[in-house]
Structures are given as C-alpha cells and as structure tokens.
XYZ file of C-alpha atoms in Angstrom:
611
model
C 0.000 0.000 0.000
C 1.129 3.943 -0.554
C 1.345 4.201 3.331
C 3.818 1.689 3.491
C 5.848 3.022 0.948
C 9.223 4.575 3.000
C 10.375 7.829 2.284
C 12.942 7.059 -0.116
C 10.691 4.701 -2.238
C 8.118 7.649 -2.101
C 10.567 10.200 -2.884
C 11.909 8.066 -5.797
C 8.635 7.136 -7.474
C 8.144 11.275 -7.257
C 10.903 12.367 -9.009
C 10.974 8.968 -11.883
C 7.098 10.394 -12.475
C 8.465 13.893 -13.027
C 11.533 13.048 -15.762
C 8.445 11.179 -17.291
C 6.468 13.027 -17.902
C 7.683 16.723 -17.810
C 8.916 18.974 -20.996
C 12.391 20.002 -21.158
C 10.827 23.712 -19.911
C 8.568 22.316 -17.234
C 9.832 23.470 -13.801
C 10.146 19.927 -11.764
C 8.436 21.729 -8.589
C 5.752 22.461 -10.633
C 5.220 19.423 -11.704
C 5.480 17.356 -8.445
C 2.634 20.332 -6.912
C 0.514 19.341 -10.388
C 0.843 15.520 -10.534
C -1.607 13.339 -9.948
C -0.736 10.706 -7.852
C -3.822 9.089 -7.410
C -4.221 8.033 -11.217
C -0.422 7.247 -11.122
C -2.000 4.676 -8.199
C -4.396 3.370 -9.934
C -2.382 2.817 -12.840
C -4.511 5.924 -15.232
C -0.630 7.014 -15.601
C 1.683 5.092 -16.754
C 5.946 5.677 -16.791
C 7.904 4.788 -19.237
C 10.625 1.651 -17.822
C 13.680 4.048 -19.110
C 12.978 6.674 -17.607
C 12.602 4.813 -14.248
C 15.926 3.171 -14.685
C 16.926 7.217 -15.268
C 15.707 7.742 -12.149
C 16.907 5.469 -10.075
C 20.233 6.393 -11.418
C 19.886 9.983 -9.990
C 18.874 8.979 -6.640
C 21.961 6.672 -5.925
C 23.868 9.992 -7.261
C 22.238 12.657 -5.890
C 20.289 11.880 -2.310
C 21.289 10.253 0.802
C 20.156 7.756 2.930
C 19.670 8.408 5.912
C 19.682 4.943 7.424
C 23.562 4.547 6.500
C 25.910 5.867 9.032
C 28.434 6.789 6.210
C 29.960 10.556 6.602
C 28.080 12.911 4.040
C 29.282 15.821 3.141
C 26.780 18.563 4.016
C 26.335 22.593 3.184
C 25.728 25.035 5.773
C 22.125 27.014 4.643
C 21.405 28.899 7.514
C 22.849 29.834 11.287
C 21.093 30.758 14.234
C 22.041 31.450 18.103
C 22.812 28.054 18.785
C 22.393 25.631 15.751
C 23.793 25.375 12.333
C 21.282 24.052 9.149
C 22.993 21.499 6.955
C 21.366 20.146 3.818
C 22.565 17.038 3.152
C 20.032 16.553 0.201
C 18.088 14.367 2.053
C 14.194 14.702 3.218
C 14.682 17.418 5.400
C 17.643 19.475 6.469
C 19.658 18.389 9.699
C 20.747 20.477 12.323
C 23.761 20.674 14.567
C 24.908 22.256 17.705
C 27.412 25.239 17.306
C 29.734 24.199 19.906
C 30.525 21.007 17.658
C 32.568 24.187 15.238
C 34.075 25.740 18.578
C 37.244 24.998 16.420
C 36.426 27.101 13.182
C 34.758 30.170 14.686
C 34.281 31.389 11.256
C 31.938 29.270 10.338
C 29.252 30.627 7.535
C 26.961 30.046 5.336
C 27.497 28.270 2.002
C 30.796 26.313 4.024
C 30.673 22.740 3.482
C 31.224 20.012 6.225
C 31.561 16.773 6.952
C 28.555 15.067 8.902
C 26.921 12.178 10.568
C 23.784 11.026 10.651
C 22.994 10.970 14.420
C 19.278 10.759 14.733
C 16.954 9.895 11.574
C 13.611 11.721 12.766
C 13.577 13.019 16.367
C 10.275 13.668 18.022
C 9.760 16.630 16.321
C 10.644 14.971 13.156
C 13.406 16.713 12.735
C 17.660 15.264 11.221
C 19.988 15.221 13.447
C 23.389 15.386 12.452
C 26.569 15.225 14.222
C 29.846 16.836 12.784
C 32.138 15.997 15.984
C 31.556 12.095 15.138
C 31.961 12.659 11.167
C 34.783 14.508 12.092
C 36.212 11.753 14.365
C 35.831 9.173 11.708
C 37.692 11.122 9.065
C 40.484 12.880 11.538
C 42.729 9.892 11.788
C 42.608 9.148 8.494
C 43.646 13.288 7.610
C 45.952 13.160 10.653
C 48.157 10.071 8.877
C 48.014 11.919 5.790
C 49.044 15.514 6.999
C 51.919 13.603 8.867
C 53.210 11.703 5.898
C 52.997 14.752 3.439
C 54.303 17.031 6.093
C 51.467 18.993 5.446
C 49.998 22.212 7.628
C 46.892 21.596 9.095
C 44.255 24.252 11.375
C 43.978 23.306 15.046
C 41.405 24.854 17.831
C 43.195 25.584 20.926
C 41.252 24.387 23.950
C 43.066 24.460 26.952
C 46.048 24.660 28.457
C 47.249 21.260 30.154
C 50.465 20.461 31.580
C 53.504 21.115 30.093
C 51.318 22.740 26.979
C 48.179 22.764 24.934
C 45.559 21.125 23.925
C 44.762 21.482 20.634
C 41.617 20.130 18.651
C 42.971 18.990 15.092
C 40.421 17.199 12.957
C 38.347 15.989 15.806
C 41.385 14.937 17.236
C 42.929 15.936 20.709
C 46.112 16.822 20.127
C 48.984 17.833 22.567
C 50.992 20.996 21.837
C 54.419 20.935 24.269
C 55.360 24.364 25.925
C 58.509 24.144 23.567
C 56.704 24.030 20.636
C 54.467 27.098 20.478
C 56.743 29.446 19.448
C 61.044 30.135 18.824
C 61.089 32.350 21.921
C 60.034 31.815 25.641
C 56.717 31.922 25.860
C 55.745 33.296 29.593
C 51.545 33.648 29.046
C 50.044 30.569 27.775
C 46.501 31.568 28.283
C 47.345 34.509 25.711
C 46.659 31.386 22.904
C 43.689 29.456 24.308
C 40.137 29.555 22.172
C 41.946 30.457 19.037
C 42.601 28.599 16.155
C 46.394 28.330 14.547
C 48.117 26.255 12.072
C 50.236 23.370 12.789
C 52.276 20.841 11.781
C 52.033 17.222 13.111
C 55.489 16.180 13.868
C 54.284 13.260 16.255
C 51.661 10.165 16.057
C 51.551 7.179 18.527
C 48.992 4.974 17.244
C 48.808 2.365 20.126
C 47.924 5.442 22.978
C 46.216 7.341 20.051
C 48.392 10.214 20.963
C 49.198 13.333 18.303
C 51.679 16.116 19.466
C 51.794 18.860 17.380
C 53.799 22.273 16.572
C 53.708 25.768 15.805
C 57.467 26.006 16.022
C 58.164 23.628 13.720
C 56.116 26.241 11.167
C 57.993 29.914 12.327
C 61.178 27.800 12.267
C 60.582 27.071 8.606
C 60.269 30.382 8.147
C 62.891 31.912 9.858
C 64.984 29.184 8.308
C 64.466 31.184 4.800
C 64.948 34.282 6.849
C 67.855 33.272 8.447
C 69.883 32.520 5.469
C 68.667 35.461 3.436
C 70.376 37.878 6.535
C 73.644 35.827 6.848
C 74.052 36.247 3.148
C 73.798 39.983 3.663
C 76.155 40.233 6.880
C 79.011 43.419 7.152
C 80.681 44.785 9.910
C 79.212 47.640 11.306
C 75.705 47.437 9.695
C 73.254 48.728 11.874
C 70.024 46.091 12.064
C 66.900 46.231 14.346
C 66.572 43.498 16.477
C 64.653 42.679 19.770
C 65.438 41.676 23.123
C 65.193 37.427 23.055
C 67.078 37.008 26.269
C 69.018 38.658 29.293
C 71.629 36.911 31.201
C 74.819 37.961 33.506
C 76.987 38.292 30.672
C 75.305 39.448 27.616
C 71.957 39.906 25.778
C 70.643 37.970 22.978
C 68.842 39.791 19.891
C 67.153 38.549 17.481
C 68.216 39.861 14.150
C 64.747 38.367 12.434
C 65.749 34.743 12.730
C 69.396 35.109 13.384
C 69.852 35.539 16.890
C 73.030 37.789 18.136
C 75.206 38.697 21.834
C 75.839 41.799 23.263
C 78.640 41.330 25.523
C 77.632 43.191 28.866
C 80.970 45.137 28.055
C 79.396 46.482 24.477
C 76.009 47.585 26.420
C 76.746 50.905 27.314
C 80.294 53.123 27.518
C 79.348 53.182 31.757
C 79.923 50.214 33.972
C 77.177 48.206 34.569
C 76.340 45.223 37.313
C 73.814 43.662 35.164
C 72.157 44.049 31.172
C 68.869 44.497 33.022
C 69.592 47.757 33.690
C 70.225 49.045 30.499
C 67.427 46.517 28.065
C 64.861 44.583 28.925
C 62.878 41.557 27.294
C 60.915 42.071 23.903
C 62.490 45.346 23.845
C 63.502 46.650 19.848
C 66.618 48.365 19.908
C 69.179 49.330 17.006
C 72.380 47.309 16.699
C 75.863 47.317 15.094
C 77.668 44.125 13.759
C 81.257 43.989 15.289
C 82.534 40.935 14.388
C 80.918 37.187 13.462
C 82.994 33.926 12.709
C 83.447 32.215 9.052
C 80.011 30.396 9.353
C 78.508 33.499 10.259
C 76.624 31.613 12.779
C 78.091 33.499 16.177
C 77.500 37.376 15.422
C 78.761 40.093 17.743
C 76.576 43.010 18.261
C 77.202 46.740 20.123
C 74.734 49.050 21.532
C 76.941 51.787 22.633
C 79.098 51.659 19.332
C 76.302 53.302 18.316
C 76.714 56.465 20.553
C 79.735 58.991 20.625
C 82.507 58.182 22.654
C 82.298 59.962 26.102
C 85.999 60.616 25.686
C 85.135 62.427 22.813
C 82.860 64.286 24.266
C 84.924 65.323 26.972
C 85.151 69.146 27.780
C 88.848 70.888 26.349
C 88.683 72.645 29.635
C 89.631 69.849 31.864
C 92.969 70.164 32.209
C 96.191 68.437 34.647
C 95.786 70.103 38.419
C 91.956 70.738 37.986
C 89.706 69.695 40.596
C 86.923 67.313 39.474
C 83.960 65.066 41.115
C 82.747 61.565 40.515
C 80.945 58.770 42.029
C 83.280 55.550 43.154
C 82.497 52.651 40.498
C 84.932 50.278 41.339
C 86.928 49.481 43.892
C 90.937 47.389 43.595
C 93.322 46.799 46.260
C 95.175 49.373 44.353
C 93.304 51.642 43.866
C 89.720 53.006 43.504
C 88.159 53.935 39.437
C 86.017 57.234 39.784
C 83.487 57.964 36.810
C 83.843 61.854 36.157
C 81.213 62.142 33.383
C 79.093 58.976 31.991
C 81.889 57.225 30.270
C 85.000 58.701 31.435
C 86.833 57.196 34.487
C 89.360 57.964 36.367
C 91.974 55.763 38.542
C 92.815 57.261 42.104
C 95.788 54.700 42.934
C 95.893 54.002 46.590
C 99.461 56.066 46.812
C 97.277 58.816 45.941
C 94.397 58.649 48.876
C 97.119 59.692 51.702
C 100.431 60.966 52.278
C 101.207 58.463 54.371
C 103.858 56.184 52.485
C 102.343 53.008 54.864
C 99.970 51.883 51.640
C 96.399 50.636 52.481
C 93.876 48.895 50.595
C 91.447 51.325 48.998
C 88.752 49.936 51.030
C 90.433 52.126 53.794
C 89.409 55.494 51.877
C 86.667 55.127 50.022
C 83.356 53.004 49.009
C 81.706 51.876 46.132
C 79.054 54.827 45.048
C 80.727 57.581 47.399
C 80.880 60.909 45.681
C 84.664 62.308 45.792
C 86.530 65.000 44.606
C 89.726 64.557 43.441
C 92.458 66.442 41.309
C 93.594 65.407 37.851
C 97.192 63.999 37.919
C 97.516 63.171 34.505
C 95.025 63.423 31.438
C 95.766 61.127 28.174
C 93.141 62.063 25.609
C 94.245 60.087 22.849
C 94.791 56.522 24.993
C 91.455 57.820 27.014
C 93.331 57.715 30.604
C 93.314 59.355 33.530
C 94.585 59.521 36.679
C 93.276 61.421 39.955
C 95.060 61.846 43.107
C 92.624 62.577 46.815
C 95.900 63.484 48.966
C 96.617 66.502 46.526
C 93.760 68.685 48.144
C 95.616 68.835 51.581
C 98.611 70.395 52.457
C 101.632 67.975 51.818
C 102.801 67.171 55.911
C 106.375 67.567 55.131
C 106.533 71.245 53.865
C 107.069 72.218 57.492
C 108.625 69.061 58.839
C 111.628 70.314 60.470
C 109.316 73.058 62.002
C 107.288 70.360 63.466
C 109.632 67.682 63.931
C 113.102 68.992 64.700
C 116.061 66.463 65.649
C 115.762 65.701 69.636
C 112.184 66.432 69.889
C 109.589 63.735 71.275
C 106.373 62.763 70.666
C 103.664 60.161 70.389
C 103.102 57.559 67.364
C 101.238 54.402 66.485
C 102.681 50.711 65.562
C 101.955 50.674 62.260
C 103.890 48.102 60.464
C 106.856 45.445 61.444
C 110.080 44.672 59.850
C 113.134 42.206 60.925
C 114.970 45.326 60.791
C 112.615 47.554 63.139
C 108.823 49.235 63.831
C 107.463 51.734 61.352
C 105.481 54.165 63.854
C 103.146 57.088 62.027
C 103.436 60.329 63.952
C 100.817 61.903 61.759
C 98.880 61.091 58.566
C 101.538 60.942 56.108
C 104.238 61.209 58.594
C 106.511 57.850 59.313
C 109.031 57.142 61.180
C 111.247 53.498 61.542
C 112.689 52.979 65.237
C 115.898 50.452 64.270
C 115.335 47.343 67.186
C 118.464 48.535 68.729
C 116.824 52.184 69.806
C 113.926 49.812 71.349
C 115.738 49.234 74.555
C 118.551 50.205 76.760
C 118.534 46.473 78.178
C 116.693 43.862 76.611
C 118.342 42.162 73.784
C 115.405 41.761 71.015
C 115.163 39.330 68.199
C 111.845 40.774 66.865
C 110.335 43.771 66.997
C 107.168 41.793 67.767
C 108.801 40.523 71.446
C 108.479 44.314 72.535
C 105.581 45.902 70.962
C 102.477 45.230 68.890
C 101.277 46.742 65.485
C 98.415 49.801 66.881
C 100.314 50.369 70.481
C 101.288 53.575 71.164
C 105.007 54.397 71.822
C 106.940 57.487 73.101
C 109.722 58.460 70.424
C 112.142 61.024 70.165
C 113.294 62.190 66.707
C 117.265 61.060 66.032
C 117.700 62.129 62.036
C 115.365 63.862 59.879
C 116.089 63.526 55.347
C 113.744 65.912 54.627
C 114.353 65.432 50.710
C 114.018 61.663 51.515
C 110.896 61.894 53.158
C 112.820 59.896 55.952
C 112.649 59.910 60.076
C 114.793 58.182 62.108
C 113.472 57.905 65.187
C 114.488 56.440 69.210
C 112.160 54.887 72.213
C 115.266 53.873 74.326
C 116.151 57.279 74.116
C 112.638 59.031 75.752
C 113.982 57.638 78.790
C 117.473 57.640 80.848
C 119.961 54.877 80.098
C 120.094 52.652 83.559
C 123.840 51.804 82.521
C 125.069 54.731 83.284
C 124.338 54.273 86.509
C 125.201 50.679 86.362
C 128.666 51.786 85.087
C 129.158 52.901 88.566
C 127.391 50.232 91.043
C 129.171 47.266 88.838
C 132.386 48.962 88.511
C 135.582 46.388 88.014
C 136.520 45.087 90.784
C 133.122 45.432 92.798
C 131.585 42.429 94.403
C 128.326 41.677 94.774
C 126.093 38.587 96.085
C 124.038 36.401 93.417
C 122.219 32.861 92.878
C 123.470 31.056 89.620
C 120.772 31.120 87.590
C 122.185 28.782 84.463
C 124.706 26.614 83.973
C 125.821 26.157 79.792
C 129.106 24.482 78.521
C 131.325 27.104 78.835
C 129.881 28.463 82.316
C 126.961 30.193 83.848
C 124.486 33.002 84.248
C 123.652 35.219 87.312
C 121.619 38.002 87.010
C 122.143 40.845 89.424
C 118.682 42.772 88.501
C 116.192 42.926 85.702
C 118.553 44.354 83.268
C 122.123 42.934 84.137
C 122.992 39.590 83.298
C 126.482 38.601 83.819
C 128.275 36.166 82.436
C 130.964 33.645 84.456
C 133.551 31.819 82.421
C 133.909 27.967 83.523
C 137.498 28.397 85.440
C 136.172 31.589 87.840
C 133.626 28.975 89.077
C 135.801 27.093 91.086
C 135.525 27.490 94.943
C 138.214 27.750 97.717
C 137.882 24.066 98.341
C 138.491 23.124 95.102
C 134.547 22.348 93.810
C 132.692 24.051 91.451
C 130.020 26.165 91.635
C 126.389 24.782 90.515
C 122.614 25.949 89.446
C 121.249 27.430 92.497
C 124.385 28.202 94.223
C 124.708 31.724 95.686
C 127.905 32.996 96.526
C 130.064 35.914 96.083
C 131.122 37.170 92.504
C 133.400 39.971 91.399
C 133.112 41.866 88.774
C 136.400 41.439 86.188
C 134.798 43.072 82.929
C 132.270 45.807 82.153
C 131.295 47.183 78.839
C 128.472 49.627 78.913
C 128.583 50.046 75.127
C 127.824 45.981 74.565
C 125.917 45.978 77.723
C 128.729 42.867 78.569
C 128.951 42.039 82.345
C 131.714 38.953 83.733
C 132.250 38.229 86.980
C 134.120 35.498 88.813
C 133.690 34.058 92.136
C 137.343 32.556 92.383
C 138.884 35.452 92.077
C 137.904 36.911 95.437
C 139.968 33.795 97.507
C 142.679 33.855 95.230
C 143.289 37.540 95.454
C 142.528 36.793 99.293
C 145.969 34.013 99.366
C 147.889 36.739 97.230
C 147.215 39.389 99.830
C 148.154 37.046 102.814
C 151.378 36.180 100.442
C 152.641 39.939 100.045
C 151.611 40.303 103.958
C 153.604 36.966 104.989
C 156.336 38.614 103.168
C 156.212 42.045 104.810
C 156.310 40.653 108.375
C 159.046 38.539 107.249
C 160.829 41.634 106.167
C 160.277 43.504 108.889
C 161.773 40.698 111.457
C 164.374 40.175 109.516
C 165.421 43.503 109.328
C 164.598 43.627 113.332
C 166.860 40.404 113.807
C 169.036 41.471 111.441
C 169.837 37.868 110.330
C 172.564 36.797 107.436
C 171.699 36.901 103.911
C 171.610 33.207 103.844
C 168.940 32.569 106.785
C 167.201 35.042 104.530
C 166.932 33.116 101.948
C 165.988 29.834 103.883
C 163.086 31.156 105.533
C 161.589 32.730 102.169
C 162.486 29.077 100.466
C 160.359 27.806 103.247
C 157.479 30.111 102.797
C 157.518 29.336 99.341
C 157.709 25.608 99.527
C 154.480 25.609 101.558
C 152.709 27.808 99.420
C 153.470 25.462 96.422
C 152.316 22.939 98.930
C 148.928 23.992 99.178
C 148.322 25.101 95.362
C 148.760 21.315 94.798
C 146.511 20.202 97.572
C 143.677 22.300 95.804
C-alpha cells in the first residue's frame, strides 16, 4: 500500500514520475505540486521503464540515505544562536549544535562540512546530524596523511594542560608541548587558548592514540628562509633592528629576524654596569651594530653603545692636569679606587694617591663603592682615554714644614703601624713615618723581633734622632725618651766590685747570674771554682766579682774565684812584709834570709797542689 511506501521509495517514485512526464521547460516543482498521484496509483498514468531506470540512477547519485551511518558531506544554509542548518540533500535538512565548530569560529553560510547522521527523525521529526563524530571518523585518516605529506593543518586551541596545549585537530585531541608554540620563551600561555592556529604534526603514537603537534616547527621554517637570506647579507658595522630574546649575567641575545646575536655586557653601554637588566629589557627593539661574526657566520657580535659617541670624545677641552673634578666611586681594587667623572669617562685614584702616608692601604680604607669624591687630575691622556686622579693633593703635603714640626731631639707620640726584621714603622701623623731600628727599642733587653716588645696599633713614646727631609725619611728612638740605667750601672758594677748572686744557668762554657732585671752577667767555667776546690752549681749563691764591664755591649763577667785567690795573694805579700820587717829587726845573714823565704815558698806550692 502507498502508506507503506518509505520515504525514499516515495521520494523516488516522485521524481521517476516527473523526468516522465515533464517537458524540457517544465519546472520539476511544478510538476510534483501538479501531478496526480492518485491516477499514477491506480495505474490511469503510466511511466515509461527508461525513464525509471533514469531515475533510479539519480537517486543513488544525488540523495542520501539516511539509514547509512556513512559521513556525508553537508552545506551550511542557515545559522542561528545556537544551531547550524545542513542540507545534506536528504528529506529534510539536519541540524547541529554550534559548539561542535568551537574549532572554526568562522563558520558561515554556504561552508561545506563533513557530517553524521545521528538521529533519523527526532520527536519533532526533525535530522539530526553530528559533525564531531563525522569529524572523528575522518580525523585519523587526515591526521596520517598531513603527517606523511608534512602537510599544515588548522587546530582549535582548547586548553592549556600540563607542560602545553591542547589542541583540537580534525576531531582529534592533540597535545601541543610548551617548547613548541613558538622560537622564543613563551611566559603567558593563556594569551593562545580559544583560538585557532596552524600546525604541523610532527608526532603520532597509534597504540595510545596520541598526536603532538607544533607551531614552532612552522615559524622555524620560516625563519629558516629568513635566516639565510640575513647571513648572506652580513658586514661589519651594519646597523640592524633586532629585539630583546634574552638577558643573562653576561650578555643579551637579539634577534636579528631569525638570526639571533650577543651583546657582551661590556658592548652595552660606555658606563659600567652590574647587570644588562639595567640598560634593556625583554621584547624590547633596539638598534644594533655588527662587530665581528665567525666564518660560518653563525656566532655574530653586536654593540649598543658603538652606536653612541665616545664619552671621551665628548669630553670638555677645559679639563685640564691640576683641575679639581667630582665623581661617584664605580669600582673598587686593592690598588686603587676607578672614579666615573662624566658617563663614560673614568678615572683611577691609585691608593698612593688617597694619603700621604707612604704606609699603603687597601682602597677599602678610603673610600666606598658609590661615594661621591673630589679629586684632582694627575695626569690626562686624551688620545689613549686615561686618567689619573690623586685625593691626597687637596691637603697640604705634611712635610713642607717638617723640620718646624719635627726637629732632631724632639719627642712625641706615634702608632705601631707596620713590622720589619729590621725595626717598627710608627706614624706620627697622617703621612708622617718614622722606623725605630730594634736597637733604639731598649737600653737592656736584647730583642730578636720587633714583635717581642711591641704590637702593630700600640702607642710608643719616640724622640726624633735624624730627619732627610728630601728623603721623606725619620729616624726615630724609644730607648732614648727615657734615661739609660747603665750609666748608673757603670758605677754600682764597677771592676773590681763584688756583689752577692744565685746562679741562675749553667751552659758548657759556664753560667748566668743576674744581678737585677737588666744585668745579666756572664761567668767563664774556670772563675767557678771554689776555695775548696769544687765548682760552683745551678742554684748556688755565693760571692762574685766583677772582672769586665762594657756599657757600650751591655757585657757584664764576673768570677767568684777570684775573690779567695786575690785573698791568698794578699796574705802572700803580707807573709812577706812581716818577714821583712823581722828580719830587718833580727838582722839575720843573707843566707837565713833566703831559707826562711824558700820555706814560705815551699808551703805555698804545697797547698796550690793540695787544691
């Protein structure tokens, strides 16, 4: 029956009727609206076989069924707020959700897509299409094919993930890596979601269905033709306009357009700088010159300040040698301190030249980094752009009126300020030294080192011994601030004195008493021998006399047998006396004379050998 008739069967008995019967000129609308189906039914109108076969021909061309779940391709007719119409030349037009072309934004009509058939009739009656699934079906198939030709394809960026993108390409979730949006650090990803860019697919993993795509890949290709086209055209000093790619300590990085260039933090600006930072900053387009590149052409050089006039050149004529200038401290050397006069122009104040003292400091004594100074120009070399400053120069020089302030014999006060084997340096004044030999340390004590009677920042009493006042030289005494106790020792250990002591050493060739804190004598091994024949040991005290005193070599020797042998010479000399005097008394002969002195003599020999 006609009611059982599907669509399709309808709509192809409809349009075999109309090639059958209608005139080359007859509209085919015109004709369905006019034909009779009912005598067609009943069999009043009749079709030529041909022209069915014709027919049928045209519908497996030209219409779609809409029971297969093949992809069609559709045409956009008409767009509304929400939903797209397709006609698919089917029964009735289909209709599909806009957020299924989130990815082409542009979407209008007359475009052609790719759809589904989702839902035949819903209850409305109404096709429903789907372009996401069409689209799903196709994309791996387009995905494969992009990848093998290497071809560019659109993508709809979605969101940002980790690490990257994610990018909808055909259908297709694709990942785009951080790395791979662009040639330069890319700090704002959200600056690229919900817009659509072109690609390249440069991955596929079929077993995880993964795709990883990039933008890179695309500029690269670019700047690749780029790239070559400015190497080809390189020169030293052409000036190109490139922009900031990236900062670091030592340099910046421009990029030339595709060839990518250093500035050496030494060719940023003609002023000393801690860090690029302060002079560029990212993204920034700045003019630069080409100094220098290698055969390859693939390390350039670049200057920023080449660009500007030398400061040196643009240094005033009227700064001249023995002007006063001021500047701000910009670096700081053990030797000295650099001081920028003008932006560009520096000037070295060696260390000699912060004091007239001639005990050299570090710099760090003077001045700091970022101080403001004034100074006075030394020397001024224009052509090699140097200069040299000097602080010390603004006072008065402290040895115009030395001998004024400092005349031989004087004393005064200084500070420790230095140690030699030789002696102390002691500074009486800024710029005013002195060096106290170690022999005009002390009257008594023997020193080895300087160091064993004073230390470096003590303060000493001095009195001034020679002055070189075209030397710049000062000899000076700390003995001599005070009276020499040998002079009075010269007296109390005169030869010949004798005085008690303890032995306070014993060494190989004899010992050590000392009669105070300053004397030390010395007594040789044979005057150590006592009246019983014994020697003297560590500890012993006895009586010594003194048998040598030089106040000069502050050398004192004593001897302890010396008093009892001076002692038997006295008794000897007073035996002989009496015996004299008897004899002279008694009157005796020549001969008994000579018997008794025999006899004296004999026992005196007598008793030497006893001892």
């Amino acid at each position: 029956m006609a009611e059982e008739k599907t669509n399709a069967e309808v709509e192809a008995t409809t349009e075999a009727t109309q090639q059958a019967v209608e005139t080359p000129q007859q509209d085919p609308k015109e004709f369905l609206e006019n034909f009779n189906w009912e005598k067609y039914e009943q069999g009043i109108e009749r079709v030529d076989d041909s022209k069915l076969k014709e027919f049928e021909e045209l519908v497996a061309e030209n219409f779609v069924d809409t029971a297969d779940e093949e992809v069609v391709e559709g045409k956009v007719v008409y767009i509304t707020d929400r939903e797209a119409i397709i006609d698919i030349n089917a029964k009735s037009e289909g209709v599909i959700s806009l957020n299924e072309f989130r990815y082409n934004p542009g979407l209008k009509v007359g475009d052609k897509v790719e759809v589904l058939i989702d839902i035949r009739e819903d209850k409305s009656g109404q096709l429903v299409l789907s372009h996401r699934k069409a689209r799903t079906i196709m994309a791996w198939d387009r995905v494969n094919a992009a990848h093998d030709k290497e071809e560019i394809v659109s993508g709809f960026v979605k969101c940002r993930t980790k690490g990257g993108m994610i990018v909808d390409v055909f259908g297709i979730e694709a990942f785009l890596p951080g790395s791979q949006i662009d040639v330069k650090p890319i700090r704002d990803y959200d600056q690229y979601v919900n817009k659509t860019m072109e690609f390249k697919v440069v991955k596929i993993n079929h077993e995880f269905k993964n795709v990883v795509v990039s933008h890179k890949a695309l500029i690269e290709a670019d700047i690749e033709e780029q790239k070559k086209e400015i190497i080809s055209q390189l020169e030293k000093g052409q000036v190109l306009e490139g922009v900031v790619k990236n900062i670091t300590s030592y340099g910046v990085f421009i990029d030339l357009g595709g060839v990518d260039g250093l500035v050496h933090i030494t060719d940023l600006s003609w002023s000393r700088i801690n860090h690029p930072n302060e002079v560029v900053e990212l993204d920034q387009k700045l003019n630069v010159v080409i100094l220098d590149f290698d055969e390859n052409k693939s390390r350039i050089q670049l200057g920023l300040k080449q660009l500007e006039k030398h400061p040196w050149e643009a240094l005033s004529d009227e700064i001249k040698i023995g002007d006063k200038v001021k500047g701000k401290v910009v670096v700081i050397a053990d030797y000295g301190a650099f001081i920028e006069v003008v932006e560009g122009v520096e000037g070295l104040i060696h260390v000699s030249e912060m004091s007239w003292s001639t005990h050299l400091r570090s710099a760090q004594d003077f001045v700091k980094v970022g101080d403001e100074v004034e100074a006075v120009v030394l020397t001024l070399d224009r052509e090699d752009r140097k200069m040299s400053l000097g602080i010390k120069q603004l006072t008065p020089d402290p040895w115009t009126d030395i001998t004024t302030k400092y005349p031989v014999g004087s004393k005064h006060k200084g500070i420790v300020r230095n140690f030699t084997n030789f002696g102390v340096f002691v500074e009486l004044e800024e710029g005013i030294d002195g060096l106290i030999y170690i022999s005009d340390l002390s009257w008594t004590k023997k020193i080895k080192h300087p160091s064993e009677f004073t230390n470096v920042g003590d303060t000493l009493e001095i009195e001034v011994l020679e002055l070189d006042v075209d030397g710049r030289k000062l000899s000076l005494g700390h003995k001599q601030t005070t009276e020499n106790p040998w002079d009075k020792y010269e007296t109390e250990f005169a030869l010949g004195t004798v005085h008690t002591a303890t032995i306070s050493d014993v060494v190989d060739k004899g010992a050590t008493i000392e009669f105070n804190e300053d004397i030390t004598a010395f007594i040789p091994q044979r005057h150590l021998e006592k009246e019983d024949g014994k020697k003297l040991g560590k500890g012993d005290e006895a009586e010594f006399k003194i048998i040598e005193f030089n106040k000069d070599f502050k050398r004192v020797v004593a001897s302890h047998t010396a008093i009892f042998r001076e002692e038997e010479q006295r008794n000897v000399k007073a035996a002989v006396k009496r015996q004299a005097a008897s004899a002279d008394e008694a009157k005796p002969t020549l001969g008994d004379a000579n018997d008794a002195l025999q006899a004296l003599k004999d026992k005196m020999e007598a008793d030497s050998k006893k001892k």
